[in-house]
Tab-separated table of N, CA and C in Angstrom:
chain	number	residue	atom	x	y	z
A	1	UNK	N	-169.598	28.571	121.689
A	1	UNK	CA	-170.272	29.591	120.905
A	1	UNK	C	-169.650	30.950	121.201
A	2	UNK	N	-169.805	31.941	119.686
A	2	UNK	CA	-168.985	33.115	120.451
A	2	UNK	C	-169.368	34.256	121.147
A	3	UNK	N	-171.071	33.807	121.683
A	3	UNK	CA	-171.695	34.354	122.888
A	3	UNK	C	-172.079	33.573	124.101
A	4	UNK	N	-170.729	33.101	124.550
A	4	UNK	CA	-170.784	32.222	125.736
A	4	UNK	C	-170.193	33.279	126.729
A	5	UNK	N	-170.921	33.984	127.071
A	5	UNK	CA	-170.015	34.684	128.262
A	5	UNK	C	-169.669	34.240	129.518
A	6	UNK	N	-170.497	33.263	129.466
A	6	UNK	CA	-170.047	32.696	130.840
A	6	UNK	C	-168.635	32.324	130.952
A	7	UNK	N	-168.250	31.438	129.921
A	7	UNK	CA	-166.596	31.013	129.802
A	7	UNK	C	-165.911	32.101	129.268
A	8	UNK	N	-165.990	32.744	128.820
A	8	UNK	CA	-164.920	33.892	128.252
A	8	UNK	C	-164.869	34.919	129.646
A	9	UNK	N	-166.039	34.936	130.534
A	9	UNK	CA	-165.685	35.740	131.972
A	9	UNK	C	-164.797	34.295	132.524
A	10	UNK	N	-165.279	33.468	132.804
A	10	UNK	CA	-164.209	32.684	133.603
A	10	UNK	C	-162.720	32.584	132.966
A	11	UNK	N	-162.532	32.581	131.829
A	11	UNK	CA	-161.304	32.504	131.230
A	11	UNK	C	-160.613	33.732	131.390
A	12	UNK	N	-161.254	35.288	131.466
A	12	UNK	CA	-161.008	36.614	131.576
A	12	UNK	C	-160.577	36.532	133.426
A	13	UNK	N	-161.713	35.662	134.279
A	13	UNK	CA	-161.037	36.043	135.495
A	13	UNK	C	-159.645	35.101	135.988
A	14	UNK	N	-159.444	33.770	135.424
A	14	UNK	CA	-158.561	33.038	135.605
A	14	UNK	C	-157.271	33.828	135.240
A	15	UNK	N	-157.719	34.739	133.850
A	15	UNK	CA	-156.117	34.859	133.169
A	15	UNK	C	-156.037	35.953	134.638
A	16	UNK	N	-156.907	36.972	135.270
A	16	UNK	CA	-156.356	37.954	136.439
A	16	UNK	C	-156.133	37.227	137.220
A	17	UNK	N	-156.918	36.235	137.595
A	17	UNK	CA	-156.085	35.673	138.753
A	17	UNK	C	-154.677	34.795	138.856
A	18	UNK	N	-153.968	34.514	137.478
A	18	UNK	CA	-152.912	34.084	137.638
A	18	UNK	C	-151.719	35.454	137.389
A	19	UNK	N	-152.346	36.457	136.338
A	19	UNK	CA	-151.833	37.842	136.811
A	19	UNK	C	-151.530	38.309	138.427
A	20	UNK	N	-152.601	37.967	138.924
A	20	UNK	CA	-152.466	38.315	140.703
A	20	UNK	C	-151.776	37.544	141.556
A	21	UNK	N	-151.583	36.603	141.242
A	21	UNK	CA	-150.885	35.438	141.397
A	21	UNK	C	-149.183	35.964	141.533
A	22	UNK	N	-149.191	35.827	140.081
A	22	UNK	CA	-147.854	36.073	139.937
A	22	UNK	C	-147.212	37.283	140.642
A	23	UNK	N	-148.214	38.753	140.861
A	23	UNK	CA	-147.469	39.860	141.102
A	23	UNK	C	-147.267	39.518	142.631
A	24	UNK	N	-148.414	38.952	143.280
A	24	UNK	CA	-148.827	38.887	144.499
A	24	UNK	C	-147.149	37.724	145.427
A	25	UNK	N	-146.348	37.066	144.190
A	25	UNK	CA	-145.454	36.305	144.543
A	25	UNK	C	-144.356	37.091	144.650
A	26	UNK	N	-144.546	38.236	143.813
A	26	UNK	CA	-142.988	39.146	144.265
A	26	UNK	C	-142.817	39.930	144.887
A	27	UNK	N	-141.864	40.004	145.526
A	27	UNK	CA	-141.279	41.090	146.774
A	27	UNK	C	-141.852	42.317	146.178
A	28	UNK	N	-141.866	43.474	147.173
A	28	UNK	CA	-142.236	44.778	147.483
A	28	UNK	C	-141.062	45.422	146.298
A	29	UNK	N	-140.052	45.852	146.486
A	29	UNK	CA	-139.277	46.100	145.326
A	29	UNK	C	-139.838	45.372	144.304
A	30	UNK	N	-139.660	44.442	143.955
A	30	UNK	CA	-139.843	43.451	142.283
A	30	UNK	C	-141.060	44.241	141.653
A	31	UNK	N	-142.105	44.455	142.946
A	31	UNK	CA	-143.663	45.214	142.115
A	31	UNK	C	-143.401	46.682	141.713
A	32	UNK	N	-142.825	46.765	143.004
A	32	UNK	CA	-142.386	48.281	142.599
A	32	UNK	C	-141.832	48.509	141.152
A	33	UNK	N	-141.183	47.811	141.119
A	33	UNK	CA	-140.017	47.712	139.808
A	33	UNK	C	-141.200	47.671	138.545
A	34	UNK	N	-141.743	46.537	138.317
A	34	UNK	CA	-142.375	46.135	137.668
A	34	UNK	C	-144.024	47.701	137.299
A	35	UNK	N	-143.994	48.010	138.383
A	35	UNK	CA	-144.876	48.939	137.929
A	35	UNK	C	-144.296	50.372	137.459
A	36	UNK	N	-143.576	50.548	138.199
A	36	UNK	CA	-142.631	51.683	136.735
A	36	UNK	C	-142.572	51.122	135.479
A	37	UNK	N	-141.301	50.270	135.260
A	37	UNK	CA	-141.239	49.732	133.712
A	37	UNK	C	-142.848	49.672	133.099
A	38	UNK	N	-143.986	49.310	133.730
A	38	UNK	CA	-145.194	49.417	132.613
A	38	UNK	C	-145.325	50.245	132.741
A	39	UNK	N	-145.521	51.275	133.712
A	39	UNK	CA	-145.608	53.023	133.652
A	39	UNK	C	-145.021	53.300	132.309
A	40	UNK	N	-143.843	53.583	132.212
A	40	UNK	CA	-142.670	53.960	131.652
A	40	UNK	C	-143.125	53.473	130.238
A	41	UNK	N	-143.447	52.104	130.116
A	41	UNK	CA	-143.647	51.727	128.423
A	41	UNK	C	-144.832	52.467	128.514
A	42	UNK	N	-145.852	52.507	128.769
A	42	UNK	CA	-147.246	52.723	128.113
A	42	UNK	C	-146.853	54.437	127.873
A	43	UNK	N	-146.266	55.020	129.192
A	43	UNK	CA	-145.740	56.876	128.371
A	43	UNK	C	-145.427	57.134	127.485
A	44	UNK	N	-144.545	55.691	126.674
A	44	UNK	CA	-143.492	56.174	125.765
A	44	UNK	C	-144.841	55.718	124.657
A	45	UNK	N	-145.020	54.470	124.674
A	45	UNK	CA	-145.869	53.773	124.144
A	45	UNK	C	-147.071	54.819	123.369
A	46	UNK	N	-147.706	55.843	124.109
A	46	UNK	CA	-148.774	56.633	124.007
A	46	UNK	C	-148.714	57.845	123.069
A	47	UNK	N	-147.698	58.323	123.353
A	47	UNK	CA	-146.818	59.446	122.602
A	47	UNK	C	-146.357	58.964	120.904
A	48	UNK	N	-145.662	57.422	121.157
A	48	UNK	CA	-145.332	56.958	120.189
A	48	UNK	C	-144.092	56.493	120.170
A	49	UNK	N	-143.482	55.310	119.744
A	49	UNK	CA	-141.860	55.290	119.297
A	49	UNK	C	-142.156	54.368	117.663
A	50	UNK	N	-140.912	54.388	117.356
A	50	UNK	CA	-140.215	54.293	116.503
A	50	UNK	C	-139.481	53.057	116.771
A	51	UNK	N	-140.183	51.890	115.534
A	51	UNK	CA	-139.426	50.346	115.792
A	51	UNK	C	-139.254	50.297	114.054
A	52	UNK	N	-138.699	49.150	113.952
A	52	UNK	CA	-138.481	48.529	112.348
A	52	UNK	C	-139.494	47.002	112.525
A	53	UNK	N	-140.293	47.224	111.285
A	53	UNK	CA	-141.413	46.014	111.154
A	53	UNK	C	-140.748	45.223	110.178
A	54	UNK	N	-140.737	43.932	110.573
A	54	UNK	CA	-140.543	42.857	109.011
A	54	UNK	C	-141.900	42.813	108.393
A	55	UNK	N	-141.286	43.374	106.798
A	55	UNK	CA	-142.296	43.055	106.164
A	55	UNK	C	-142.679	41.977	105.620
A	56	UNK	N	-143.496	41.528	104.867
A	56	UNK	CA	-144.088	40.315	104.056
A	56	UNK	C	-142.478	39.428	103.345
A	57	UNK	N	-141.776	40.157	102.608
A	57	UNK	CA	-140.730	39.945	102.279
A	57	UNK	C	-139.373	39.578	103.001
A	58	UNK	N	-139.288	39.914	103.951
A	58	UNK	CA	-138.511	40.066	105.164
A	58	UNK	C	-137.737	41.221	105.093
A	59	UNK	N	-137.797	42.190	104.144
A	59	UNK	CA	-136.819	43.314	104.720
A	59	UNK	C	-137.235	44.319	106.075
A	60	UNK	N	-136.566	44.829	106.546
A	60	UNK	CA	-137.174	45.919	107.941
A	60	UNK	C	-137.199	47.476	106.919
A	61	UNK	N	-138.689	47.620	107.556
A	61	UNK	CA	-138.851	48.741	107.330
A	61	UNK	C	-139.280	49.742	108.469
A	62	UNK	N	-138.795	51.177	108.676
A	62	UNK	CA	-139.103	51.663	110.149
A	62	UNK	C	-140.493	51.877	109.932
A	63	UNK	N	-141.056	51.515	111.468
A	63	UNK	CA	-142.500	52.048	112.080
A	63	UNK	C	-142.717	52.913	113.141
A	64	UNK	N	-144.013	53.680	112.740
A	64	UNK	CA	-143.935	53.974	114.369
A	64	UNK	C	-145.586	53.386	114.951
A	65	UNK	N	-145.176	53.021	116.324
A	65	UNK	CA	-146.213	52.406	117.045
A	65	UNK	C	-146.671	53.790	117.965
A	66	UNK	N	-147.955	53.069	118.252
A	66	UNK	CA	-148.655	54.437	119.413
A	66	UNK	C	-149.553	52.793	120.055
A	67	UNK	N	-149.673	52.956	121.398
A	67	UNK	CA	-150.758	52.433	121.614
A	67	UNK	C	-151.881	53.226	122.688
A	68	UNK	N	-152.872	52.851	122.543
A	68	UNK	CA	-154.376	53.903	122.690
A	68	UNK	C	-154.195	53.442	124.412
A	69	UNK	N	-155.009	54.745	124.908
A	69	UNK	CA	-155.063	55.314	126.133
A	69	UNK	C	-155.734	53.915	127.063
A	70	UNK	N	-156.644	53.665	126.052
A	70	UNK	CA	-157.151	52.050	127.169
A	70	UNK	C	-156.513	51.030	127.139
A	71	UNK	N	-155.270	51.493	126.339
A	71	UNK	CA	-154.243	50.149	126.532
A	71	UNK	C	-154.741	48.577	125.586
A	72	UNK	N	-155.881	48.985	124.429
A	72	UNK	CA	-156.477	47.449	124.130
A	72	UNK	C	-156.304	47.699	122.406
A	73	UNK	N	-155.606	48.715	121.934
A	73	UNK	CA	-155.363	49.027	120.317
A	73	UNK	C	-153.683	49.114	120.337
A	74	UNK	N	-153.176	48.552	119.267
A	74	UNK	CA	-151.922	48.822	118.977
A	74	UNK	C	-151.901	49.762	117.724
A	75	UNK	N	-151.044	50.507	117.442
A	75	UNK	CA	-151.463	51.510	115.894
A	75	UNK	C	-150.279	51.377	115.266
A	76	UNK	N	-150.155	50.567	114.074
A	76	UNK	CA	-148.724	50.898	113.296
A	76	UNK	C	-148.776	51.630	112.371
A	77	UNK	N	-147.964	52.396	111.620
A	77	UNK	CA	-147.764	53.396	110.586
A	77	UNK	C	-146.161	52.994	110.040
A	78	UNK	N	-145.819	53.000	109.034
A	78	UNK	CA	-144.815	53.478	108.188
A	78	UNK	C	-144.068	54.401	108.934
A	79	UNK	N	-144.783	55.464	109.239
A	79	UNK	CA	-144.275	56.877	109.364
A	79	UNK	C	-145.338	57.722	110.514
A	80	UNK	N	-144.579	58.445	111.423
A	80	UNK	CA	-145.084	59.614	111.917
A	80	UNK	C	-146.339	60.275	111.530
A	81	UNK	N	-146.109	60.732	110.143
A	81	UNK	CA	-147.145	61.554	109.700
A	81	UNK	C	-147.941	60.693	108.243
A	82	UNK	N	-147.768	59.727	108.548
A	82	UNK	CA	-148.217	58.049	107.373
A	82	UNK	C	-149.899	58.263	108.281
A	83	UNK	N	-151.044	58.136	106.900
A	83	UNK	CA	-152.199	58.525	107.047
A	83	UNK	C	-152.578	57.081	107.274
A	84	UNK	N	-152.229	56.073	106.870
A	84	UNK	CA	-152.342	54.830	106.829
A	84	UNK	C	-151.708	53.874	107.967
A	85	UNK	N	-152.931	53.505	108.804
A	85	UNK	CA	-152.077	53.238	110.303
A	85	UNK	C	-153.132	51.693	110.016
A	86	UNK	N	-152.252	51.201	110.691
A	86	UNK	CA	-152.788	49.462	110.849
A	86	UNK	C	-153.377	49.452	112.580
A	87	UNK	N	-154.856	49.030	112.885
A	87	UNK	CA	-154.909	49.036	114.173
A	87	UNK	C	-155.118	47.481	114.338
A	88	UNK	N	-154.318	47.322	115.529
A	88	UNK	CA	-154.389	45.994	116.131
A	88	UNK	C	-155.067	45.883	117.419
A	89	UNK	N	-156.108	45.400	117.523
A	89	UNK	CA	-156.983	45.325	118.641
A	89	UNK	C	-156.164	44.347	119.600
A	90	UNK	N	-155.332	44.391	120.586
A	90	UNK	CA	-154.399	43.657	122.125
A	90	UNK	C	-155.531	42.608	121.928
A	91	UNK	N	-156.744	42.551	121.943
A	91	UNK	CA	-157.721	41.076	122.282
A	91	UNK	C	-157.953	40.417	121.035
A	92	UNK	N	-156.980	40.416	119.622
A	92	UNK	CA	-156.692	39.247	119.181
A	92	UNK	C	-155.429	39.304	119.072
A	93	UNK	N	-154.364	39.328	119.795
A	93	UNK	CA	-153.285	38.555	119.931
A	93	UNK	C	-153.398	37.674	120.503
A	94	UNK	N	-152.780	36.671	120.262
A	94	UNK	CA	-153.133	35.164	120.494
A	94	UNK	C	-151.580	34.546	121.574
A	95	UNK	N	-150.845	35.225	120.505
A	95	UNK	CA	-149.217	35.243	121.744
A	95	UNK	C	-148.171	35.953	121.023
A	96	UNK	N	-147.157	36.202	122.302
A	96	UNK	CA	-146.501	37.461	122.049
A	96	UNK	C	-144.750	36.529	122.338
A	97	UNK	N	-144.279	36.433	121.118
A	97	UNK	CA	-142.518	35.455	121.621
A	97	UNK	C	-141.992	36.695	121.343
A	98	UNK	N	-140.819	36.519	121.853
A	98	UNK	CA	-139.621	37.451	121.857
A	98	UNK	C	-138.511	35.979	121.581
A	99	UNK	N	-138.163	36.472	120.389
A	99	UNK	CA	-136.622	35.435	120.283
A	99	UNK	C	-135.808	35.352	120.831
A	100	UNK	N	-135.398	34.542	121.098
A	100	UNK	CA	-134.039	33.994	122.797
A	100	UNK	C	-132.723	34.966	121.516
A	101	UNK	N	-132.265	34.302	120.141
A	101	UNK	CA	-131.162	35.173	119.834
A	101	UNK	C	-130.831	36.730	119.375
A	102	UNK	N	-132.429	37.333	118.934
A	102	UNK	CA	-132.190	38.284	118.579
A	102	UNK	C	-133.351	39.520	119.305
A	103	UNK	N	-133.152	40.182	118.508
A	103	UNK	CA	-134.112	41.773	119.382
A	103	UNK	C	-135.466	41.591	118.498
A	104	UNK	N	-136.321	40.459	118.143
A	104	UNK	CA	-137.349	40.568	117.697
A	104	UNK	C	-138.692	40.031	118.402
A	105	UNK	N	-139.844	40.764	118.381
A	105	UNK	CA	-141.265	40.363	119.040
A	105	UNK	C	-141.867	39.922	117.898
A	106	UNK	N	-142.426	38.735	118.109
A	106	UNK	CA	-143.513	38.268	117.004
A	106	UNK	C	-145.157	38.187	118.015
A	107	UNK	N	-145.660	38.914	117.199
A	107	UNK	CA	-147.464	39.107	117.994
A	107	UNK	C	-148.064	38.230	116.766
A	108	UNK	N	-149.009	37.122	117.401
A	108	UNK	CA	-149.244	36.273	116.510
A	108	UNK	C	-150.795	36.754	116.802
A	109	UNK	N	-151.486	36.531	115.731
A	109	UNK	CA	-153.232	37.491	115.947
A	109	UNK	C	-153.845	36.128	115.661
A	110	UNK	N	-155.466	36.575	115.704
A	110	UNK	CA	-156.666	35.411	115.504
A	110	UNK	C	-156.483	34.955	114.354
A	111	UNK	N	-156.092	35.933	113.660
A	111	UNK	CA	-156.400	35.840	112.033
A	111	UNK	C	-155.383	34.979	111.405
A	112	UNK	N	-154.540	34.741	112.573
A	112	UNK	CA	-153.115	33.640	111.130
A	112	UNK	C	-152.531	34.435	110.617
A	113	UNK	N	-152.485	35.734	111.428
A	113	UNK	CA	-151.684	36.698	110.924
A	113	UNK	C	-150.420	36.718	111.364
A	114	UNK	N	-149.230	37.308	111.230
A	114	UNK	CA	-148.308	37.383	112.502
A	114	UNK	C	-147.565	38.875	112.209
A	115	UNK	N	-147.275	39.804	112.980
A	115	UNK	CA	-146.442	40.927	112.591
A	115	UNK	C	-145.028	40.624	113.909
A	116	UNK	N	-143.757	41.083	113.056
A	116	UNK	CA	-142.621	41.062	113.978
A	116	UNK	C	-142.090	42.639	113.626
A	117	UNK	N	-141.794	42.753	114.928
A	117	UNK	CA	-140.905	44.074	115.305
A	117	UNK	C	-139.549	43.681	115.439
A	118	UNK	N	-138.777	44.683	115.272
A	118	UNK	CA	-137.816	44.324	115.987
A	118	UNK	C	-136.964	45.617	116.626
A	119	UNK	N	-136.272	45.800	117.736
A	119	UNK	CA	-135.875	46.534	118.777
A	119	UNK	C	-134.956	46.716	118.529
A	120	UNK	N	-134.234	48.204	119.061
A	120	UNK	CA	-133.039	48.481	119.283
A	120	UNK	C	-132.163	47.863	120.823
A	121	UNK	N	-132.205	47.006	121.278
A	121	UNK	CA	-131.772	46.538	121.764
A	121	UNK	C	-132.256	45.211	122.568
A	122	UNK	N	-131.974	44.152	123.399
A	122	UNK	CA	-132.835	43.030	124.544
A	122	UNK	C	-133.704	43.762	125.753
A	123	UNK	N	-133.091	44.709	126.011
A	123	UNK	CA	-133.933	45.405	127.214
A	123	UNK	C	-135.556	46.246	126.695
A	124	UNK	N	-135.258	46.326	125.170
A	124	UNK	CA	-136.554	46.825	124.880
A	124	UNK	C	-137.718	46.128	124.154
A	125	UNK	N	-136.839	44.989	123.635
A	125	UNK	CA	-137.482	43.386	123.246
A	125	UNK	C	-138.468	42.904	124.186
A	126	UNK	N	-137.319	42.641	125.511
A	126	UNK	CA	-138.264	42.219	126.674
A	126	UNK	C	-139.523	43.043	127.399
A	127	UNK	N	-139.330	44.731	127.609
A	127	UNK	CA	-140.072	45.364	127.948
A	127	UNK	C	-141.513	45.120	126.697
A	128	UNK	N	-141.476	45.254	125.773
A	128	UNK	CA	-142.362	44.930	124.606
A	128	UNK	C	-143.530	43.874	124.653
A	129	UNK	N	-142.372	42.803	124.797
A	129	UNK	CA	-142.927	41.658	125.074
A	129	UNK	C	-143.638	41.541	126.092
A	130	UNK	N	-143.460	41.366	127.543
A	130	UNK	CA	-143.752	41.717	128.736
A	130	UNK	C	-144.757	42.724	128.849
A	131	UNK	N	-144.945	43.818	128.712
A	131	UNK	CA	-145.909	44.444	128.362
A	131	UNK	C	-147.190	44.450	127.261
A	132	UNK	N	-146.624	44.205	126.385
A	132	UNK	CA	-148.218	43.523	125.321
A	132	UNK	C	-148.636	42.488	125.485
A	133	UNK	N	-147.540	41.874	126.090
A	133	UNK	CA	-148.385	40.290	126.763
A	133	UNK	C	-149.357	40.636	127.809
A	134	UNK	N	-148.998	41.455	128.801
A	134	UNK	CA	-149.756	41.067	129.697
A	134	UNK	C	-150.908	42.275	129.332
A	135	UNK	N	-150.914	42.923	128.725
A	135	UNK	CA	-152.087	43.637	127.915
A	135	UNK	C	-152.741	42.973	127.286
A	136	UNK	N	-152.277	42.390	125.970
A	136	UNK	CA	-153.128	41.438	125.857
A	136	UNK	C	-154.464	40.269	126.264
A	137	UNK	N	-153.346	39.898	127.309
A	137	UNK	CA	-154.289	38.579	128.521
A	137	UNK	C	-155.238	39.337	129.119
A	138	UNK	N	-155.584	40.693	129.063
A	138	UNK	CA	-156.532	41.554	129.812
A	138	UNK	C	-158.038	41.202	129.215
């Protein structure tokens, strides 16, 4: 039922504890590391950048993303100053691939929806990925 809180807290503390898990397995550097790079995305992230969205059709069209201060909304726009922003609530993404050949994130939602980005380069694919994932699982 979709007021079972009992399992959606146990499923909420499992997903932290394999979060804790995992950080808790890497060296002192690796965390270190790892907590800049999410530093670093959510700054840029907050302010805003500038990706290319596939549209319905498949052509890329540029976006810009912002995501919100609690880290649980994604905001797309067309444009900078585009009045028309798409918000994506991080707690229905369902999963977050990054393609092994190219620079694209596909965020797949509750809805059977799917939106793909795609990056100016693998290092910002992966940061993307890696980061809305584990936002997400929050």
């Amino acid at each position: 039922s979709p007021f079972d809180t009992l399992n959606s807290l146990s499923s909420t503390v499992s997903a932290f504890d394999s979060l804790d898990t995992a950080y808790m397995e890497m060296s002192k550097a690796q965390r270190h590391e790892a907590r800049h790079l999410v530093k670093e995305f959510v700054k840029g992230m907050v302010k805003g950048r500038q990706f290319e969205v596939v549209s319905a059709s498949g052509e890329l069209r540029s976006c810009f993303c912002t995501i919100t201060r609690k880290l649980d909304t994604l905001k797309v726009s067309t444009g900078e100053k585009d009045k028309r922003i798409r918000e994506i609530q991080l707690s229905c993404v369902t999963d977050v691939i990054a393609a092994d050949d190219d620079r694209a994130v596909s965020l797949n939602l509750d809805t059977e929806e799917s939106i793909t980005f795609r990056l100016p380069d693998m290092e910002a694919r992966d940061q993307l990925a890696s980061c809305l994932g584990l936002f997400a699982n929050q």
